[in-house]
Coordinates of C-alpha atoms in Angstrom, one line a residue:
Chain V
X301 CA 87.0 144.0 99.3
X302 CA 88.3 144.0 103.1
X303 CA 92.0 143.3 103.9
X304 CA 91.5 139.8 105.0
X305 CA 89.4 138.8 101.7
X306 CA 92.1 140.4 99.6
X307 CA 94.9 138.2 101.5
X308 CA 92.7 134.9 100.7
X309 CA 92.1 136.0 97.1
X310 CA 95.7 136.5 96.7
X311 CA 96.6 132.8 97.5
X312 CA 93.8 131.5 95.1
X313 CA 96.3 130.8 92.2
X314 CA 98.7 128.8 94.8
X315 CA 95.8 126.9 96.3
X316 CA 94.7 125.7 92.7
X317 CA 97.9 125.2 90.7
X318 CA 100.5 124.8 93.9
X319 CA 101.2 120.9 92.8
X320 CA 101.9 122.0 89.4
X321 CA 104.4 124.4 90.5
X322 CA 106.3 121.9 92.4
X323 CA 106.3 119.6 89.3
X324 CA 107.6 122.6 87.1
X325 CA 110.3 123.3 89.7
X326 CA 111.6 119.8 89.4
X327 CA 111.5 119.5 85.8
X328 CA 113.8 122.7 85.6
X329 CA 116.1 121.1 88.3
X330 CA 116.1 118.0 85.8
X331 CA 117.6 120.2 83.0
X332 CA 120.9 120.3 85.1
X333 CA 121.7 116.7 84.5
X334 CA 119.5 115.8 81.2
X335 CA 122.5 114.3 79.4
X336 CA 123.0 111.6 81.9
X337 CA 119.1 111.1 82.0
X338 CA 118.9 110.8 78.0
X339 CA 121.8 108.3 78.0
X340 CA 120.2 106.2 80.7
X341 CA 116.8 106.4 79.2
X342 CA 118.1 105.0 75.8
X343 CA 121.0 103.0 76.9
X344 CA 119.2 100.8 79.5
X345 CA 116.6 99.2 77.2
X346 CA 118.9 98.7 74.5
X347 CA 121.3 96.7 76.9
X348 CA 118.6 94.7 78.7
X349 CA 116.4 94.0 75.7
X350 CA 119.6 92.7 73.8
X351 CA 120.8 90.8 76.8
X352 CA 117.8 89.1 77.7
X353 CA 115.7 89.2 74.7
X354 CA 118.4 88.4 72.1
X355 CA 121.2 86.8 74.1
X356 CA 119.4 84.6 76.7
X357 CA 116.7 83.9 74.5
X358 CA 118.8 81.7 72.3
X359 CA 119.1 79.3 75.1
X360 CA 115.4 79.4 75.9
X361 CA 113.3 77.3 73.3
X362 CA 110.5 76.1 75.5
X363 CA 107.1 78.1 75.7
X364 CA 107.2 80.6 78.2
X365 CA 103.8 81.7 78.2
X366 CA 100.3 79.5 77.8
X367 CA 99.9 81.5 74.4
X368 CA 101.5 79.6 71.8
X369 CA 104.0 81.1 69.7
X370 CA 105.3 83.9 72.2
X371 CA 109.0 84.4 71.8
X372 CA 111.1 84.9 75.0
X373 CA 111.6 88.7 74.0
X374 CA 107.9 89.1 73.7
X375 CA 107.7 87.5 77.2
X376 CA 110.4 89.3 79.0
X377 CA 109.9 92.8 77.3
X378 CA 106.7 94.2 79.5
X379 CA 108.5 92.9 82.5
X380 CA 111.8 94.7 81.8
X381 CA 109.7 97.9 81.0
X382 CA 107.7 97.7 84.1
X383 CA 111.2 97.1 86.3
X384 CA 112.5 100.1 84.6
X385 CA 109.6 102.1 85.7
X386 CA 109.8 100.6 89.2
X387 CA 113.6 101.5 89.6
X388 CA 112.9 105.2 88.4
X389 CA 110.3 105.7 90.9
X390 CA 112.4 104.0 93.6
X391 CA 115.3 106.3 93.0
X392 CA 112.7 109.3 93.2
X393 CA 110.9 107.8 96.2
X394 CA 114.3 107.3 98.3
X395 CA 117.0 109.5 97.3
X396 CA 114.8 112.0 95.7
X397 CA 112.5 112.7 98.7
X398 CA 115.4 112.8 101.1
X399 CA 117.0 115.3 99.0
X400 CA 114.1 117.5 99.1
X401 CA 113.8 117.3 102.8
X402 CA 117.5 117.2 103.9
X403 CA 120.4 117.5 101.4
X404 CA 118.8 120.1 99.0
X405 CA 115.8 121.0 101.1
X406 CA 113.7 122.4 98.5
X407 CA 110.3 121.2 100.1
X408 CA 111.1 123.4 103.3
X409 CA 111.2 126.4 100.8
X410 CA 108.1 125.5 99.2
X411 CA 106.3 125.0 102.3
X412 CA 107.5 128.3 103.7
X413 CA 105.9 129.8 100.5
X414 CA 102.0 129.2 100.3
X415 CA 102.2 125.5 99.1
X416 CA 100.8 122.9 101.4
X417 CA 102.4 119.5 102.2
X418 CA 99.7 117.9 100.0
X419 CA 100.4 119.9 97.0
X420 CA 104.3 119.3 97.6
X421 CA 103.7 115.5 97.6
X422 CA 101.1 115.7 94.7
X423 CA 103.7 117.8 92.7
X424 CA 106.6 115.4 93.6
X425 CA 104.3 112.4 92.4
X426 CA 103.4 114.3 89.2
X427 CA 107.3 114.7 88.4
X428 CA 107.9 111.2 89.0
X429 CA 105.0 110.2 86.9
X430 CA 106.7 112.5 84.2
X431 CA 109.8 110.9 84.5
X432 CA 108.5 107.3 84.5
X433 CA 106.6 108.0 81.2
X434 CA 109.8 109.5 79.5
X435 CA 111.8 106.2 80.7
X436 CA 109.0 103.8 79.7
X437 CA 108.1 105.3 76.7
X438 CA 111.6 105.0 75.3
X439 CA 111.7 101.5 76.4
X440 CA 108.4 100.9 74.5
X441 CA 109.9 102.5 71.4
X442 CA 113.3 100.5 71.8
X443 CA 110.9 97.3 72.0
X444 CA 109.3 98.2 68.9
X445 CA 112.9 98.4 67.2
X446 CA 113.6 94.8 68.6
X447 CA 110.3 93.7 67.3
X448 CA 109.1 92.7 70.8
X449 CA 105.4 93.4 70.0
X450 CA 103.1 93.6 66.9
X451 CA 99.9 94.3 68.8
X452 CA 98.3 97.7 68.7
X453 CA 97.5 97.3 72.4
X454 CA 100.9 97.2 73.3
X455 CA 101.5 101.0 73.7
X456 CA 99.1 100.4 77.1
X457 CA 102.2 98.4 78.5
X458 CA 103.5 101.9 79.2
X459 CA 100.5 102.5 81.7
X460 CA 101.0 99.1 83.2
X461 CA 104.5 99.8 84.0
X462 CA 103.6 103.2 85.4
X463 CA 101.0 101.7 87.6
X464 CA 103.7 99.4 88.8
X465 CA 105.9 102.2 89.9
X466 CA 103.4 104.0 91.7
X467 CA 102.2 101.0 93.3
X468 CA 105.5 101.5 95.3
X469 CA 104.4 104.9 96.7
X470 CA 104.7 103.6 100.3
X471 CA 108.5 104.0 99.6
X472 CA 108.4 107.7 99.5
X473 CA 106.2 107.9 102.8
X474 CA 108.9 105.6 104.5
X475 CA 112.0 108.1 103.1
X476 CA 110.1 111.1 104.9
X477 CA 110.6 109.3 108.3
X478 CA 114.4 108.9 107.5
X479 CA 116.3 111.2 109.7
X480 CA 119.8 110.1 108.6
X481 CA 120.6 108.0 105.8
X482 CA 123.1 105.0 106.9
X483 CA 122.6 102.9 104.1
X484 CA 118.7 102.2 104.8
X485 CA 118.1 103.1 101.0
X486 CA 120.7 100.5 99.9
X487 CA 119.5 97.9 101.9
X488 CA 116.0 98.2 100.9
X489 CA 117.2 98.4 97.2
X490 CA 119.3 95.0 97.8
X491 CA 117.0 93.1 100.2
X492 CA 113.6 94.1 98.6
X493 CA 113.6 95.4 95.5
X494 CA 116.3 93.7 93.9
X495 CA 114.8 89.9 94.6
X496 CA 111.3 91.1 93.7
X497 CA 112.6 91.8 90.3
X498 CA 114.0 88.4 90.1
X499 CA 111.1 86.6 91.7
X500 CA 107.8 88.5 90.3
X501 CA 107.6 86.2 87.3
X502 CA 109.9 88.9 85.2
X503 CA 112.5 86.6 83.7
X504 CA 110.6 83.5 83.9
X505 CA 106.7 82.4 84.6
X506 CA 105.8 82.8 88.3
X507 CA 104.6 79.0 87.8
X508 CA 108.2 78.0 87.7
X509 CA 108.9 79.0 91.0
X510 CA 108.0 76.3 93.8
X511 CA 104.7 76.9 95.1
X512 CA 105.9 77.8 98.5
X513 CA 107.6 80.9 97.0
X514 CA 105.1 81.9 94.4
X515 CA 103.4 84.3 97.1
X516 CA 106.2 86.5 96.3
X517 CA 104.9 87.0 93.0
X518 CA 101.3 87.5 94.3
X519 CA 101.9 90.5 96.5
X520 CA 104.7 91.8 94.3
X521 CA 103.3 95.0 92.4
X522 CA 106.0 94.0 89.9
X523 CA 104.4 90.8 88.9
X524 CA 100.9 92.5 88.7
X525 CA 102.5 95.3 86.4
X526 CA 104.4 92.5 84.3
X527 CA 101.5 90.1 84.0
X528 CA 99.2 93.3 83.0
X529 CA 101.9 94.5 80.4
X530 CA 102.0 91.1 78.7
X531 CA 98.1 91.0 78.3
X532 CA 98.6 94.2 75.9
X533 CA 101.8 93.1 74.3
X534 CA 100.7 89.5 73.4
X535 CA 97.6 88.5 75.3
X536 CA 95.4 87.6 76.6
X537 CA 97.1 84.7 78.5
X538 CA 95.0 85.0 81.5
X539 CA 91.3 85.3 82.6
X540 CA 90.0 88.6 82.4
X541 CA 89.2 89.0 85.8
X542 CA 92.9 88.4 86.9
X543 CA 93.5 91.3 84.5
X544 CA 90.9 93.6 86.5
X545 CA 92.8 92.3 89.9
X546 CA 96.0 93.6 88.7
X547 CA 94.8 97.0 87.9
X548 CA 92.8 97.1 91.1
X549 CA 95.7 95.9 93.1
X550 CA 98.2 98.3 91.8
X551 CA 95.6 101.3 92.0
X552 CA 94.8 100.3 95.7
X553 CA 98.7 100.2 96.7
X554 CA 99.3 103.3 94.6
X555 CA 96.6 105.2 96.5
X556 CA 97.3 104.0 99.8
X557 CA 101.3 104.8 99.5
X558 CA 100.4 108.1 98.2
X559 CA 98.0 109.1 101.0
X560 CA 100.7 107.8 103.6
X561 CA 103.3 110.3 101.8
X562 CA 101.1 113.2 102.1
X563 CA 100.4 112.4 105.6
X564 CA 104.0 111.8 106.5
X565 CA 105.3 114.7 104.6
X566 CA 102.8 116.9 106.5
X567 CA 104.3 115.4 109.8
X568 CA 107.9 116.0 108.8
X569 CA 107.5 119.7 107.6
X570 CA 105.3 120.8 110.4
X571 CA 107.7 120.7 113.4
Chain Q
X671 CA 97.4 153.4 116.0
X672 CA 97.1 150.8 113.1
X673 CA 96.3 147.6 113.9
X674 CA 99.4 145.0 114.7
X675 CA 100.4 142.6 111.7
X676 CA 101.3 140.1 114.4
X677 CA 99.7 139.5 118.0
X678 CA 100.8 136.4 120.0
X679 CA 99.3 135.7 123.1
X680 CA 100.4 133.2 125.6
X681 CA 102.0 131.5 122.6
X682 CA 103.2 128.0 123.6
X683 CA 105.1 125.1 121.8
X684 CA 105.8 121.9 123.5
X685 CA 107.6 119.1 122.3
X686 CA 106.2 116.4 124.5
X687 CA 107.2 117.4 128.0
X688 CA 109.8 120.3 126.9
X689 CA 108.4 123.8 126.5
X690 CA 110.6 125.5 123.7
X691 CA 108.2 128.4 123.6
X692 CA 106.6 129.0 126.9
X693 CA 103.6 131.4 126.7
X694 CA 104.9 134.5 125.2
X695 CA 103.1 137.8 124.2
X696 CA 104.2 140.1 121.9
X697 CA 103.0 142.5 119.0
X698 CA 104.5 143.7 115.9
X699 CA 103.1 147.1 114.1
X700 CA 103.1 147.4 110.5
X701 CA 106.5 148.8 109.2
X702 CA 108.2 148.2 112.6
X703 CA 111.5 146.2 113.0
X704 CA 111.1 143.8 115.5
X705 CA 113.7 141.4 117.1
X706 CA 113.9 138.5 119.1
X707 CA 117.4 138.6 120.8
X708 CA 118.5 135.5 122.8
X709 CA 121.0 132.7 123.0
X710 CA 120.9 129.5 120.9
X711 CA 118.0 127.3 121.9
X712 CA 116.0 130.0 123.6
X713 CA 112.8 129.2 121.3
X714 CA 113.5 132.2 118.8
X715 CA 113.4 129.7 115.6
X716 CA 110.5 127.8 117.1
X717 CA 108.6 131.1 117.5
X718 CA 109.7 132.2 113.9
X719 CA 108.2 128.9 112.4
X720 CA 104.9 129.3 114.2
X721 CA 104.8 133.1 112.9
X722 CA 105.7 131.7 109.4
X723 CA 102.6 129.3 109.4
X724 CA 104.7 126.2 109.3
X725 CA 104.6 124.9 112.8
X726 CA 101.4 124.2 114.6
X727 CA 101.3 126.0 118.1
X728 CA 100.4 123.6 121.0
X729 CA 98.6 126.3 122.8
X730 CA 97.8 130.3 123.2
X731 CA 96.6 132.7 120.2
X732 CA 98.5 133.9 117.3
X733 CA 97.1 136.3 114.7
X734 CA 99.1 136.8 111.5
X735 CA 97.5 139.8 109.5
X736 CA 94.4 139.2 111.4
X737 CA 94.4 135.5 110.3
X738 CA 94.8 132.3 112.3
X739 CA 97.8 130.3 110.9
X740 CA 96.0 127.1 112.0
X741 CA 93.3 128.0 109.5
X742 CA 94.8 130.1 106.9
X743 CA 98.4 128.8 106.8
X744 CA 98.8 129.1 102.9
X745 CA 97.0 132.4 102.6
X746 CA 99.1 133.9 105.4
X747 CA 102.2 132.6 103.7
X748 CA 101.3 134.2 100.5
X749 CA 102.1 137.4 102.4
X750 CA 105.3 136.6 104.1
X751 CA 109.1 136.4 103.0
X752 CA 111.1 133.9 104.7
X753 CA 114.7 133.7 105.2
X754 CA 115.3 130.6 107.3
X755 CA 118.4 130.1 109.2
X756 CA 120.2 127.9 106.9
X757 CA 119.8 128.6 103.4
X758 CA 117.6 126.3 101.2
X759 CA 118.3 127.4 97.7
X760 CA 118.0 124.9 95.2
X761 CA 121.7 123.9 94.3
X762 CA 120.3 122.1 91.2
X763 CA 119.2 125.5 89.7
X764 CA 120.9 128.4 88.5
X765 CA 121.0 131.6 90.7
X766 CA 118.0 133.6 88.6
X767 CA 116.2 130.3 88.2
X768 CA 116.0 130.1 92.0
X769 CA 114.0 133.3 92.1
X770 CA 111.8 132.4 89.2
X771 CA 110.7 128.9 90.5
X772 CA 110.0 130.5 94.1
X773 CA 108.1 133.4 92.4
X774 CA 105.9 130.7 90.7
X775 CA 105.0 129.3 94.0
X776 CA 103.0 132.3 94.6
X777 CA 101.0 132.1 91.8
X778 CA 102.7 135.0 89.7
X779 CA 102.6 135.2 86.1
X780 CA 105.9 134.1 84.5
X781 CA 106.4 137.4 82.9
X782 CA 105.9 139.4 86.3
X783 CA 108.3 136.8 87.9
X784 CA 111.1 137.7 85.4
X785 CA 111.1 141.1 85.6
X786 CA 111.1 141.2 89.5
X787 CA 113.7 138.6 89.5
X788 CA 116.0 141.2 87.5
X789 CA 115.2 143.7 89.9
X790 CA 115.9 141.6 92.9
X791 CA 119.4 140.5 91.5
X792 CA 120.1 143.9 91.1
X793 CA 119.0 144.7 94.8
X794 CA 121.0 141.8 96.1
X795 CA 123.9 142.9 93.9
X796 CA 124.0 139.5 92.3
X797 CA 123.1 140.5 88.6
X798 CA 126.5 139.3 87.2
X799 CA 125.9 136.0 88.9
X800 CA 122.5 135.5 87.5
X801 CA 123.7 132.5 85.4
X802 CA 126.0 131.2 88.1
X803 CA 125.6 128.1 90.3
X804 CA 124.8 128.2 93.6
X805 CA 127.7 126.3 95.0
X806 CA 130.1 128.9 93.6
X807 CA 128.7 131.6 95.6
X808 CA 130.0 133.0 99.0
X809 CA 128.0 132.6 102.4
X810 CA 127.3 136.2 102.1
X811 CA 126.1 135.7 98.4
X812 CA 123.8 133.1 99.1
X813 CA 122.2 135.0 102.1
X814 CA 121.7 138.1 99.9
X815 CA 119.9 135.7 97.3
X816 CA 118.0 134.0 99.9
X817 CA 116.6 137.5 101.1
X818 CA 116.1 138.4 97.4
X819 CA 114.0 135.1 97.1
X820 CA 112.0 136.0 100.2
X821 CA 111.1 139.5 98.4
X822 CA 109.7 137.8 95.2
X823 CA 106.1 138.3 96.4
X824 CA 106.5 141.7 97.8
X825 CA 105.9 140.4 101.3
X826 CA 104.0 142.6 104.0
X827 CA 106.2 140.9 106.6
X828 CA 109.8 139.6 106.2
X829 CA 111.0 137.0 108.7
X830 CA 114.8 136.4 109.1
X831 CA 116.0 133.8 111.4
X832 CA 119.6 134.6 112.4
X833 CA 120.4 136.5 109.0
X834 CA 124.0 137.0 109.6
X835 CA 125.2 133.9 111.5
X836 CA 128.4 132.5 109.9
X837 CA 129.3 135.4 107.8
X838 CA 132.2 137.6 107.7
X839 CA 132.1 141.1 109.2
X840 CA 132.2 142.7 105.7
X841 CA 129.5 140.4 104.4
X842 CA 127.4 141.4 107.4
X843 CA 127.7 145.0 106.7
X844 CA 126.5 144.5 103.3
X845 CA 123.7 142.6 104.5
X846 CA 122.7 145.3 107.3
X847 CA 122.7 147.9 104.6
X848 CA 120.3 145.7 102.4
X849 CA 118.0 145.1 105.3
X850 CA 118.0 148.8 106.3
X851 CA 117.1 149.9 102.9
X852 CA 114.0 147.5 103.2
X853 CA 113.4 149.1 106.7
X854 CA 113.5 152.3 105.3
X855 CA 111.0 151.4 102.5
X856 CA 108.5 150.5 105.1
X857 CA 108.9 146.6 105.0
X858 CA 108.0 145.0 108.2
X859 CA 110.9 143.0 109.6
X860 CA 111.1 140.3 112.2
X861 CA 114.5 139.0 113.0
X862 CA 116.0 136.5 115.4
X863 CA 119.6 137.0 116.6
X864 CA 122.1 136.5 118.9
X865 CA 124.3 139.3 118.1
X866 CA 123.8 142.2 120.0
X867 CA 125.2 144.6 117.5
X868 CA 122.6 143.3 114.8
X869 CA 119.6 143.9 117.1
X870 CA 120.8 147.3 118.0
X871 CA 121.6 148.1 114.2
X872 CA 118.4 147.0 113.0
X873 CA 115.6 146.9 115.7
X874 CA 113.0 149.7 116.5
X875 CA 111.9 147.2 119.4
X876 CA 113.0 144.0 120.5
X877 CA 112.2 141.4 123.1
X878 CA 115.1 139.4 125.0
X879 CA 114.1 135.6 124.9
X880 CA 115.4 132.9 127.2
X881 CA 114.5 129.4 127.8
X882 CA 111.3 130.1 125.8
X883 CA 110.2 133.1 128.0
X884 CA 110.3 136.8 127.5
X885 CA 112.6 138.4 130.0
X886 CA 112.3 141.9 128.7
X887 CA 111.1 144.1 125.9
X888 CA 111.8 147.7 124.4
X889 CA 113.7 149.6 122.3
X890 CA 117.4 148.6 122.4
X891 CA 118.8 152.0 124.0
X892 CA 115.7 152.1 126.5
X893 CA 116.6 148.5 127.4
X894 CA 120.2 149.4 128.1
X895 CA 119.3 152.5 130.1
X896 CA 116.9 150.4 132.2
X897 CA 119.1 147.3 132.8
X898 CA 122.7 148.5 132.6
X899 CA 124.7 151.6 133.3
X900 CA 125.9 154.2 130.7
X901 CA 129.5 152.7 130.4
X902 CA 131.1 149.5 131.3
X903 CA 134.9 149.1 132.4
X904 CA 136.2 145.7 131.6
X905 CA 139.2 144.9 133.6
X906 CA 141.4 141.6 133.4
X907 CA 143.8 140.4 136.4
X908 CA 144.7 136.9 134.8
X909 CA 142.2 134.0 135.0
X910 CA 143.7 133.2 138.5
X911 CA 143.1 136.4 140.2
X912 CA 140.1 137.9 138.8
X913 CA 137.8 136.1 141.5
X914 CA 140.0 137.1 144.3
X915 CA 140.4 140.6 143.3
X916 CA 136.6 141.0 143.0
X917 CA 136.0 141.5 146.6
X918 CA 138.5 144.3 146.8
X919 CA 136.6 146.3 143.7
X920 CA 133.4 146.2 145.9
X921 CA 131.8 149.8 145.7
X922 CA 133.2 151.0 142.5
X923 CA 130.4 151.8 139.8
X924 CA 126.8 150.5 140.4
X925 CA 127.5 146.9 140.0
X926 CA 130.1 144.2 139.4
X927 CA 129.9 141.2 137.0
X928 CA 132.5 138.5 137.6
X929 CA 133.2 136.4 134.5
X930 CA 135.7 133.5 134.2
X931 CA 138.0 135.7 132.0
X932 CA 137.3 139.2 133.1
X933 CA 135.5 141.4 135.5
X934 CA 132.8 144.0 134.2
X935 CA 132.4 147.3 136.2
X936 CA 129.2 149.1 135.5
X937 CA 129.3 152.7 135.9
X938 CA 128.2 156.2 134.3
X939 CA 132.0 157.1 133.6
X940 CA 134.2 154.1 132.9
X941 CA 137.2 156.3 133.0
X942 CA 136.4 157.6 136.6
X943 CA 135.8 153.8 137.7
X944 CA 139.5 152.9 136.3
X945 CA 140.8 156.0 138.0
X946 CA 139.5 154.3 141.2
X947 CA 140.4 151.0 140.5
X948 CA 144.1 151.9 140.1
X949 CA 143.8 154.3 143.4
X950 CA 143.1 151.2 145.3
X951 CA 146.3 149.8 144.3
X952 CA 145.3 147.1 141.8
X953 CA 146.8 146.9 138.7
X954 CA 144.7 145.2 135.9
X955 CA 146.6 143.3 132.9
X956 CA 144.3 145.1 130.5
X957 CA 141.5 147.6 130.7
X958 CA 138.7 148.6 128.6
X959 CA 136.0 151.2 128.8
X960 CA 133.0 150.9 126.5
X961 CA 129.3 151.8 126.0
X962 CA 126.7 149.4 127.7
X963 CA 125.2 146.9 125.1
X964 CA 122.4 144.5 124.9
X965 CA 124.9 141.8 125.8
X966 CA 125.1 143.5 129.3
X967 CA 121.3 143.7 129.6
X968 CA 121.2 140.1 128.7
X969 CA 124.0 139.2 131.4
X970 CA 121.9 141.2 133.6
X971 CA 118.8 139.4 132.8
X972 CA 119.7 135.8 133.0
X973 CA 123.2 135.8 134.5
X974 CA 124.8 134.0 131.3
X975 CA 126.2 135.7 128.1
X976 CA 124.6 135.6 124.8
X977 CA 127.1 133.8 122.8
X978 CA 128.5 130.7 124.8

């Protein structure tokens, strides 16, 4: 074997498994604060499901769904689950990404090794997927404990929630363009994400909003993810084509944001 | 002569209209210890990033181990060890885990990485810190760990960008000792520095860089011979008088350099020059005779000092 061929051969493993090495690294990093992670993963669903599904539910006796006999707890649980996935993803897309680029610049180190920006982005997304999966799975288990679902299909609300989280991937692409964090992320959370959690047909049906405001829900990935989750938890409550639209819309946004993230990260790392 | 491991020809990097690296040529032979010496902003780090295959060149040609970084970035990087200017250890991981995850990036099996991590902790004199936190390490320890991390893949070329900047003298000497061992083992070292003593200690050959261009090239001793005298006499007359006294010193030594705080007199013998200064009835506040250094070479070539 010539020297050049040997060099090309030596990077074969990295070229194939690079993204996984990035995910593996982040999982190791997560061990440092696993206590906090476990506490939030369990505490959040218990508090929210209790407050909305049990507390607020006592005030809500009217039908909240076109499907008769659906309790408020059943209605709100899939949306809360999707919201949890989105919030976890948002934390990683914003602070997580800038952490890796600036405050604890591990992406720079990865890029100096044989890993490409695409592999780094994919590995980061893989880690975010794992984090979301853990959080929403716990959410789902707590839902079962609260009796928020009886359907066997309900387990698929985990997938719906994760699709909702991935649909915000463009935020990660945005974070790679931030040089100095001067509260942009907080503004993003307060002016975009928080209102979306309220006006995406999460706590009440979208149809309760004035028609002039319903468009917020139609473009909001959170509405699509919540509605999709509801189909699995107690559905169908909408025509099949609409459920297909939810899936396609979430996948399309996710794929677009992911690709943008890859490109922006490559730009940021290649100075 | 063996084929060079790095060949740069008219290598250029521009940011909009500003040329950070402005057409430089150099070669590095296998096993050589090669330095880029220059002040901050000379284009050293930009050059290092291009050689490290993480920054695309604007024009010119660059071959690392016979490969073009534009086409084979990851393959080239699999053969490099990189010590960046500012440490980028993962502060969320313990000392030894930093080596483990980095080794994994190169596709090395876990068992091999584990053995290698232990050897490198030994080399970096950090074995007793293996389970410690990064934030608890001193600046010198972090640097040594970063170097250990860069060696995890047994690189053919080790790139060090300002390896001892910000370290205290003792930490610098420990680090130099480690780098010297690597050099003895035949590792190719490429380093940037704005410390002349570092360049003199570690580099077989260096280029003096200023404003993105190469001003001179050669072995440290040869550069000093070529661009400076054997000795330098430094005299101070107080910041007020330095400039006025300068004219009265004309003719002593080969050359005079008037700095704001002192006057440098370049001469084969500093002592003889000092005798002549006092014979002319000039009484310097302080005087110092020393050997010429790369600092003097830089001053001669650019009219400015290295550390400003």
